[in-house]
Short mmCIF file of C-alpha atoms and ligand atoms in Angstrom, two decimals:
data_model
loop_
_atom_site.label_atom_id
_atom_site.label_comp_id
_atom_site.label_asym_id
_atom_site.label_seq_id
_atom_site.Cartn_x
_atom_site.Cartn_y
_atom_site.Cartn_z
CA MET A 1 50.74 10.00 -46.48
CA GLU A 2 50.97 8.45 -43.09
CA THR A 3 50.76 10.62 -39.98
CA LYS A 4 53.10 9.66 -37.19
CA ASP A 5 51.19 7.75 -34.42
CA PRO A 6 51.65 10.03 -31.32
CA LEU A 7 51.28 7.02 -29.12
CA ALA A 8 53.86 4.79 -30.78
CA GLU A 9 56.48 5.57 -28.09
CA TYR A 10 53.96 4.95 -25.33
CA ARG A 11 53.02 1.49 -26.74
CA SER A 12 56.65 0.52 -27.49
CA LYS A 13 57.62 0.91 -23.88
CA ARG A 14 54.83 -1.31 -22.46
CA ASN A 15 53.84 -5.00 -22.65
CA PHE A 16 50.04 -5.01 -22.49
CA SER A 17 49.88 -8.66 -21.62
CA ARG A 18 51.56 -7.67 -18.27
CA THR A 19 50.53 -4.10 -17.41
CA ARG A 20 46.93 -3.11 -16.85
CA GLU A 21 47.57 0.41 -18.21
CA PRO A 22 45.35 1.45 -21.06
CA ARG A 23 46.50 0.45 -24.61
CA GLY A 24 45.17 3.68 -26.07
CA THR A 25 43.45 2.18 -29.06
CA ALA A 26 42.66 4.74 -31.82
CA SER A 27 38.86 5.02 -31.13
CA SER A 28 37.44 7.00 -28.18
CA GLN A 29 40.70 8.98 -27.78
CA ARG A 30 39.20 12.39 -28.46
CA SER A 31 36.96 13.95 -25.89
CA PRO A 32 33.45 14.92 -27.06
CA GLN A 33 33.30 18.24 -28.85
CA GLY A 34 32.40 21.18 -26.71
CA THR A 35 33.70 19.65 -23.45
CA GLN A 36 36.48 21.33 -21.70
CA PRO A 37 39.92 19.59 -21.89
CA ARG A 38 41.11 18.11 -18.60
CA PHE A 39 44.45 17.79 -16.77
CA VAL A 40 45.52 15.16 -14.36
CA ILE A 41 48.37 14.81 -11.84
CA GLN A 42 49.23 11.25 -11.04
CA LYS A 43 51.36 10.48 -8.04
CA HIS A 44 53.72 7.71 -9.15
CA LYS A 45 55.73 5.73 -6.71
CA ALA A 46 58.18 4.14 -9.13
CA SER A 47 61.96 3.67 -8.47
CA THR A 48 61.68 7.32 -7.43
CA LEU A 49 58.54 9.09 -6.35
CA HIS A 50 57.31 11.78 -8.76
CA TYR A 51 54.22 13.45 -9.96
CA ASP A 52 53.04 13.02 -13.63
CA PHE A 53 51.45 16.23 -14.90
CA ARG A 54 49.36 15.59 -18.06
CA LEU A 55 47.24 17.86 -20.19
CA GLU A 56 44.61 16.74 -22.72
CA VAL A 57 45.91 18.34 -26.00
CA ASP A 58 44.82 17.26 -29.52
CA GLY A 59 43.70 13.78 -28.67
CA VAL A 60 46.57 12.79 -26.30
CA LEU A 61 47.86 13.56 -22.84
CA LYS A 62 50.92 15.75 -23.10
CA SER A 63 53.06 14.64 -20.09
CA TRP A 64 55.83 15.83 -17.77
CA ALA A 65 57.30 14.15 -14.70
CA VAL A 66 57.63 16.61 -11.83
CA PRO A 67 59.95 15.10 -9.16
CA LYS A 68 58.79 17.38 -6.28
CA GLY A 69 55.26 17.77 -7.45
CA PRO A 70 53.47 21.11 -8.10
CA SER A 71 53.64 24.05 -5.79
CA THR A 72 50.97 26.68 -4.94
CA ASN A 73 53.83 29.14 -4.26
CA PRO A 74 54.85 31.33 -7.33
CA ARG A 75 58.43 31.55 -5.93
CA GLU A 76 58.97 27.85 -6.17
CA LYS A 77 59.86 26.66 -9.67
CA ARG A 78 59.41 22.97 -10.11
CA LEU A 79 61.50 20.97 -12.55
CA ALA A 80 59.23 19.13 -15.14
CA MET A 81 60.86 16.45 -17.34
CA PRO A 82 58.92 15.92 -20.55
CA THR A 83 57.77 12.25 -21.05
CA GLU A 84 56.00 10.41 -23.88
CA ASP A 85 52.45 11.32 -24.91
CA HIS A 86 49.95 9.14 -23.03
CA PRO A 87 46.41 8.06 -24.28
CA ILE A 88 43.47 9.99 -23.06
CA ASP A 89 42.06 7.12 -21.18
CA TYR A 90 45.16 7.12 -18.93
CA ILE A 91 43.53 10.09 -17.18
CA ASP A 92 41.94 8.06 -14.49
CA PHE A 93 44.37 5.17 -14.30
CA GLU A 94 45.08 4.17 -10.77
CA GLY A 95 46.68 0.94 -9.63
CA THR A 96 50.04 -0.88 -9.92
CA ILE A 97 52.43 -1.51 -12.75
CA PRO A 98 54.18 -4.99 -12.32
CA GLU A 99 57.77 -5.39 -11.40
CA ASN A 100 60.28 -5.28 -14.25
CA GLU A 101 57.78 -3.33 -16.38
CA TYR A 102 58.26 0.23 -17.55
CA GLY A 103 57.23 2.59 -14.75
CA ALA A 104 56.81 -0.37 -12.21
CA GLY A 105 55.24 0.80 -9.08
CA THR A 106 52.01 2.41 -7.85
CA VAL A 107 49.93 5.21 -9.39
CA LEU A 108 47.12 7.26 -7.92
CA VAL A 109 45.11 10.17 -9.26
CA TRP A 110 46.37 13.05 -7.01
CA ASP A 111 44.35 15.74 -8.81
CA ILE A 112 42.12 16.00 -11.82
CA GLY A 113 39.87 18.60 -13.41
CA PRO A 114 39.18 20.81 -16.39
CA TYR A 115 41.67 23.36 -17.53
CA HIS A 116 41.72 26.26 -19.98
CA ASN A 117 44.40 27.75 -22.08
CA LEU A 118 45.29 31.32 -21.00
CA LYS A 119 47.06 32.20 -24.23
CA GLN A 120 45.58 33.35 -27.51
CA LYS A 121 47.36 30.77 -29.61
CA PRO A 122 46.35 27.05 -29.47
CA ILE A 123 47.64 25.12 -26.49
CA GLY A 124 49.57 22.61 -28.78
CA GLN A 125 51.35 25.47 -30.39
CA ALA A 126 52.22 27.08 -27.04
CA ILE A 127 53.71 23.80 -25.81
CA GLU A 128 55.57 23.33 -29.03
CA GLU A 129 57.06 26.78 -28.49
CA GLY A 130 57.87 25.99 -24.87
CA GLN A 131 55.63 28.70 -23.30
CA ALA A 132 52.25 27.49 -22.12
CA GLU A 133 50.03 29.09 -19.59
CA ILE A 134 46.90 27.25 -18.31
CA TRP A 135 44.23 27.73 -15.69
CA LEU A 136 43.58 24.62 -13.60
CA GLU A 137 40.24 23.84 -11.97
CA GLY A 138 41.25 20.82 -9.91
CA LYS A 139 40.20 19.70 -6.47
CA LYS A 140 43.64 20.56 -4.92
CA LEU A 141 45.11 22.97 -7.51
CA GLN A 142 43.34 25.92 -9.05
CA GLY A 143 44.48 28.99 -10.98
CA GLY A 144 47.19 29.87 -13.39
CA TYR A 145 50.26 27.63 -14.06
CA ALA A 146 53.14 28.29 -16.53
CA LEU A 147 55.00 25.55 -18.27
CA LEU A 148 58.24 26.99 -19.53
CA ARG A 149 61.01 25.46 -21.46
CA THR A 150 64.47 27.04 -20.79
CA GLY A 151 68.03 26.44 -21.70
CA LYS A 152 69.59 24.99 -24.90
CA GLY A 153 70.88 21.73 -26.25
CA ASN A 154 71.68 19.29 -23.37
CA GLU A 155 70.69 22.01 -20.94
CA VAL A 156 67.00 22.00 -22.01
CA ARG A 157 64.65 21.75 -19.08
CA TRP A 158 61.00 22.59 -18.38
CA LEU A 159 59.70 24.38 -15.24
CA LEU A 160 56.17 24.27 -13.80
CA ILE A 161 55.39 27.52 -11.92
CA LYS A 162 52.43 28.79 -10.17
CA MET A 163 51.40 32.15 -11.63
CA LYS A 164 50.67 35.13 -9.37
CA ASP A 165 46.88 35.16 -9.07
CA GLU A 166 44.28 34.98 -6.25
CA LYS A 167 44.83 31.20 -6.18
CA ALA A 168 48.48 31.41 -5.32
CA ASP A 169 49.21 30.50 -1.71
CA ALA A 170 52.72 30.31 -0.27
CA ARG A 171 51.37 28.74 2.93
CA ARG A 172 49.84 25.67 1.33
CA ASN A 173 51.85 22.59 0.60
CA PRO A 174 49.30 20.19 -0.88
CA VAL A 175 51.90 17.56 -2.01
CA SER A 176 52.58 16.78 1.75
CA THR A 177 49.33 17.76 3.34
CA GLU A 178 46.90 16.17 0.79
CA PRO A 179 48.58 13.00 -0.34
CA ARG A 180 45.47 10.87 -1.14
CA SER A 181 43.69 10.07 -4.43
CA VAL A 182 40.91 12.34 -5.35
CA ILE A 183 39.07 9.38 -6.95
CA SER A 184 39.33 6.65 -4.37
CA GLY A 185 40.52 8.53 -1.27
CA HIS A 186 43.32 6.02 -1.01
CA THR A 187 46.97 6.65 -0.14
CA ILE A 188 49.71 5.13 -2.32
CA GLU A 189 50.19 2.42 0.25
CA GLN A 190 46.42 1.57 0.19
CA VAL A 191 46.35 1.52 -3.64
CA LYS A 192 49.24 -0.94 -3.53
CA ALA A 193 47.75 -3.20 -0.89
CA LYS A 194 44.42 -3.29 -2.70
CA ALA A 195 46.12 -4.34 -5.97
CA GLU A 196 48.00 -7.09 -4.10
CA ASP A 197 44.77 -8.38 -2.52
CA GLY A 198 42.93 -8.50 -5.77
MN1 MN W 201 55.62 8.42 -13.95
#
């Protein structure tokens, strides 16, 4: 019996002799036991600017592309388009993806940190069922977020919504006021310029 490689789609979309994105080789993909799983939000200036929201789940990064980025306001539902599972070591990828390659453009780590599952059931199952709730402990984002699948057939869509808790704040707008990488401190333009220099 062969189990389906969860990263097959990720690898098939990329040419690793061109892109510097991680290959996601089988070893070292699971985080050490007992450590809290992490989330990352990568700001990605590709053909269109978006924010890739990823959660460490069962040895991969479950991923959604959020065109407007996350909100701290529970009244703002943000569209989240599911994308292919990414390898765990993508979590701190920052740099450029060459022209004509999949996702060509610039990536920075906009927020990162541990998360925990707010539901009784395993997080993988909650995502499978289209109703996940997680608590983020990032540098920019904290508190509960819901990821909800709605609609049917061609109308299926996911929404990323801030839950109502003490970390909710309708006055903040971190996507516009805190644009820099939490790893390098660089803006998208600086990450791009640095990659072009090197
Ligand atoms: Mn992306």
